[in-house]
C-alpha positions as CSV (number, residue, x, y, z in Angstrom):
1,M,25.9,1.5,11.9
2,P,27.8,1.4,15.3
3,P,25.9,-0.5,18.0
4,D,25.2,2.7,20.1
5,A,23.9,4.5,17.1
6,L,21.8,1.6,16.1
7,R,20.2,1.4,19.6
8,R,19.4,5.1,19.5
9,A,17.9,4.7,16.0
10,V,15.7,1.8,17.1
11,A,14.6,3.8,20.2
12,D,13.9,6.9,18.1
13,A,11.9,4.8,15.6
14,A,9.9,3.1,18.4
15,Q,9.1,6.5,19.9
16,D,8.0,7.8,16.5
17,M,5.7,4.8,16.0
18,Q,4.0,5.6,19.4
19,A,3.2,9.2,18.3
20,G,-0.6,8.8,18.5
21,R,-1.2,8.1,14.8
22,G,-3.9,5.8,13.4
23,R,-3.0,2.3,12.6
24,A,-2.4,2.8,8.8
25,E,0.0,5.6,9.4
26,T,1.8,3.8,12.3
27,V,2.4,0.8,10.0
28,Q,3.8,3.1,7.3
29,V,6.1,4.7,9.7
30,A,7.3,1.3,10.9
31,A,7.9,0.1,7.3
32,D,9.9,3.2,6.5
33,A,12.0,2.7,9.7
34,V,12.8,-0.9,9.1
35,R,13.8,-0.2,5.5
36,H,16.4,2.3,6.7
37,L,17.5,0.4,9.8
38,V,18.2,-3.0,8.3
39,P,21.3,-3.2,6.0
40,G,20.8,-4.9,2.7
41,C,17.0,-4.3,2.8
42,D,15.7,-3.3,-0.6
43,I,12.0,-3.7,0.1
44,A,10.4,-3.6,3.5
45,A,6.8,-4.7,4.0
46,I,4.4,-5.2,6.8
47,S,1.2,-7.2,6.4
48,V,-1.5,-6.5,9.0
49,L,-4.4,-8.8,9.6
50,T,-7.7,-7.0,9.0
51,R,-11.3,-8.0,8.7
52,D,-10.8,-8.3,5.0
53,G,-7.6,-10.3,5.1
54,L,-4.0,-9.1,5.0
55,D,-3.2,-5.5,4.1
56,N,0.3,-4.7,2.9
57,V,2.2,-1.6,3.5
58,V,5.4,-1.3,1.5
59,C,8.4,1.0,1.9
60,S,11.1,1.1,-0.8
61,P,14.3,3.1,-1.2
62,P,14.7,5.9,-3.8
63,S,17.1,3.9,-6.0
64,A,16.9,2.0,-9.3
65,G,15.6,-1.5,-9.3
66,A,16.8,-4.5,-11.1
67,P,16.1,-4.5,-14.9
68,G,12.7,-5.9,-15.6
69,H,11.5,-5.7,-12.0
70,P,9.6,-3.0,-10.0
71,E,11.7,0.0,-9.2
72,P,12.4,-0.1,-5.5
73,G,11.6,3.6,-5.4
74,D,8.2,3.0,-6.9
75,G,6.0,2.2,-3.9
76,R,3.0,1.4,-6.0
77,S,4.8,-1.2,-8.1
78,A,6.5,-2.7,-5.0
79,R,3.2,-2.9,-3.2
80,S,1.5,-4.7,-6.1
81,G,4.4,-7.1,-6.4
82,V,4.4,-7.9,-2.7
83,Q,0.7,-8.2,-2.7
84,L,0.8,-10.7,-5.6
85,V,3.5,-12.9,-4.0
86,D,1.7,-12.7,-0.6
87,D,-1.6,-13.7,-2.1
88,L,0.2,-16.7,-3.7
89,Q,1.6,-17.7,-0.3
90,Y,-1.7,-17.9,1.4
91,E,-3.4,-19.5,-1.6
92,I,-0.9,-22.4,-1.7
93,R,0.1,-22.2,2.0
94,Q,3.8,-22.0,1.5
95,G,6.3,-19.1,1.7
96,P,8.3,-17.3,4.4
97,C,5.4,-15.0,5.6
98,H,2.9,-17.9,5.8
99,E,5.5,-20.0,7.6
100,A,6.4,-17.2,10.0
101,M,2.7,-16.7,11.0
102,T,2.2,-20.4,11.3
103,V,5.3,-21.4,13.4
104,L,5.5,-17.9,15.1
105,E,9.2,-17.7,14.6
106,T,11.7,-15.8,12.4
107,V,12.0,-17.4,8.9
108,H,15.0,-16.7,6.7
109,S,16.0,-17.6,3.2
110,P,19.4,-16.4,1.9
111,D,18.7,-17.5,-1.6
112,M,15.1,-17.8,-2.7
113,A,16.0,-18.9,-6.2
114,A,17.5,-22.1,-4.7
115,E,14.9,-22.4,-2.0
116,E,13.4,-26.0,-1.7
117,R,10.9,-25.3,1.2
118,W,8.6,-23.2,-1.0
119,A,9.1,-24.6,-4.5
120,G,5.6,-23.4,-5.5
121,W,6.2,-19.9,-4.4
122,A,9.9,-18.9,-4.5
123,P,10.3,-18.8,-8.4
124,T,7.3,-16.4,-8.6
125,A,8.7,-14.2,-5.8
126,V,12.1,-13.9,-7.5
127,R,10.5,-13.2,-10.9
128,E,8.0,-10.6,-9.7
129,L,10.2,-8.8,-7.1
130,G,13.7,-9.3,-8.3
131,M,14.6,-10.1,-4.7
132,H,16.8,-13.1,-3.6
133,S,16.9,-12.9,0.2
134,V,14.1,-12.6,2.7
135,V,13.5,-12.4,6.5
136,S,10.0,-12.7,7.9
137,H,9.0,-12.3,11.5
138,P,5.5,-12.6,13.0
139,L,3.9,-9.6,14.7
140,R,2.2,-10.5,18.0
141,S,0.7,-8.8,21.0
142,G,-1.0,-10.4,24.0
143,G,-1.0,-13.8,22.4
144,K,-2.7,-12.5,19.3
145,V,-1.1,-12.6,15.8
146,L,-1.3,-9.1,14.2
147,G,0.5,-9.8,11.0
148,V,4.1,-10.2,9.7
149,L,7.1,-8.0,9.1
150,K,9.3,-8.9,6.1
151,V,12.4,-7.5,4.5
152,Y,13.6,-8.4,1.1
153,G,17.2,-8.1,-0.3
154,A,18.1,-8.0,-4.0
155,R,21.4,-9.8,-3.2
156,T,21.7,-13.5,-2.1
157,A,22.8,-13.7,1.5
158,A,21.8,-10.1,2.0
159,F,21.1,-10.5,5.7
160,G,23.5,-11.7,8.4
161,S,22.7,-13.0,11.9
162,D,22.8,-9.4,13.3
163,D,20.4,-8.2,10.7
164,I,18.0,-11.1,11.4
165,E,18.2,-10.4,15.2
166,L,17.5,-6.7,14.4
167,V,14.4,-7.6,12.4
168,A,13.1,-9.7,15.3
169,T,13.8,-7.0,17.9
170,F,12.2,-4.3,15.8
171,A,9.2,-6.5,15.1
172,A,8.5,-6.5,18.9
173,H,8.4,-2.6,18.8
174,V,6.1,-2.7,15.7
175,S,3.8,-5.1,17.4
176,V,3.3,-2.9,20.4
177,A,2.8,0.2,18.3
178,I,0.2,-1.5,16.0
179,A,-1.7,-3.0,19.0
180,A,-1.8,0.5,20.6
181,A,-2.9,2.2,17.4
182,T,-5.6,-0.4,16.8
183,Q,-7.0,0.0,20.3
184,V,-7.2,3.7,19.9
185,E,-9.0,3.4,16.6
186,Q,-11.4,0.9,18.0
187,L,-12.2,3.2,20.9
188,G,-12.7,6.0,18.5
189,D,-15.0,3.9,16.3
190,A,-17.1,2.9,19.4
191,L,-17.4,6.5,20.4
192,D,-18.4,7.6,16.9
193,T,-21.0,4.8,16.8
194,R,-22.4,5.8,20.1
195,T,-22.7,9.4,19.0
196,L,-24.4,8.4,15.7
197,I,-26.9,6.2,17.5
198,G,-27.7,9.0,19.9
199,Q,-28.3,11.4,17.1
200,A,-30.6,9.0,15.3
201,T,-32.5,8.3,18.5
202,G,-33.0,12.0,19.0
203,L,-34.3,12.5,15.5
204,L,-36.8,9.7,15.9
205,M,-38.0,11.2,19.2
206,A,-38.6,14.5,17.4
207,T,-40.0,13.0,14.2
208,Y,-42.4,10.5,15.8
209,D,-42.9,12.2,19.2
210,L,-41.5,9.2,21.1
211,P,-39.8,9.0,24.4
212,A,-36.1,8.1,24.4
213,D,-36.5,4.4,25.2
214,A,-39.2,3.9,22.6
215,A,-37.2,5.7,20.0
216,F,-34.1,3.5,20.6
217,A,-36.3,0.3,20.7
218,A,-37.7,1.2,17.3
219,L,-34.2,1.7,16.0
220,A,-33.0,-1.6,17.4
221,R,-36.1,-3.4,16.1
222,T,-35.7,-2.1,12.6
223,S,-32.1,-3.0,12.7
224,Q,-33.1,-6.6,13.4
225,T,-36.0,-6.9,11.0
226,T,-34.0,-5.4,8.1
227,N,-30.8,-7.2,9.0
228,T,-28.9,-3.9,9.0
229,K,-26.1,-3.0,11.4
230,L,-27.3,-0.6,14.0
231,R,-24.6,1.9,13.1
232,D,-25.5,1.8,9.4
233,L,-29.2,2.2,10.2
234,A,-28.5,5.1,12.5
235,A,-26.5,6.8,9.7
236,E,-29.4,6.4,7.4
237,V,-31.8,7.9,9.9
238,V,-29.6,10.8,10.5
239,R,-29.5,11.4,6.7
240,T,-33.2,10.8,6.0
241,R,-34.6,11.8,9.4
242,R,-36.9,8.8,9.4
243,L,-36.9,5.0,9.7
244,P,-36.5,3.3,6.3
245,D,-39.8,1.4,6.5
246,A,-41.8,4.2,7.9
């Protein structure tokens, strides 16, 4: 792709990622974009740190895969393969994504089959994915690590220096988009929680003939004594119209 066209494509992709979507959809848009922007990329994946660990979003092209390996066009197979090799990375603490998130720099391997840095990981990755090249770059915003962007190529030496620089550049756009989408979701969750607690407080006021402060105090006290999150308890009160121990 000519340089001017590439710059326009990156700008268009960055704008598309900032279209006010939720985090999951933003990450999928980003994975789709990087797959089509980076020459030689056969599987693009983004791992995002969540409360439950790393969540993978995989984008693959609609073309045939290597015999005996997941079809690149089969997103489900590619996702399970990437998840398997990622789980192994963090279990044994070696591999390009683990290293990228540790050293906070781009990590590149042109031939994973001959890779000596990750002897416990690379053979499994080649076997499970049928990929031989990888570039991983950490996703960061405001000093916080958000996850990692990685591109896999079926050929050895699939990525040149320009491709590696493109991955790093695009990772910066992805980081900004994910951080923004996460903040929007968190604000939405906080608003939903506040609304739910307000509804539960109102129901307790009506059910037990309590003033607002006493109804909220009863809700908070029950949350503590039952070791239940206030939001979860409020949802139960809205459903049952009473406190669980009443």
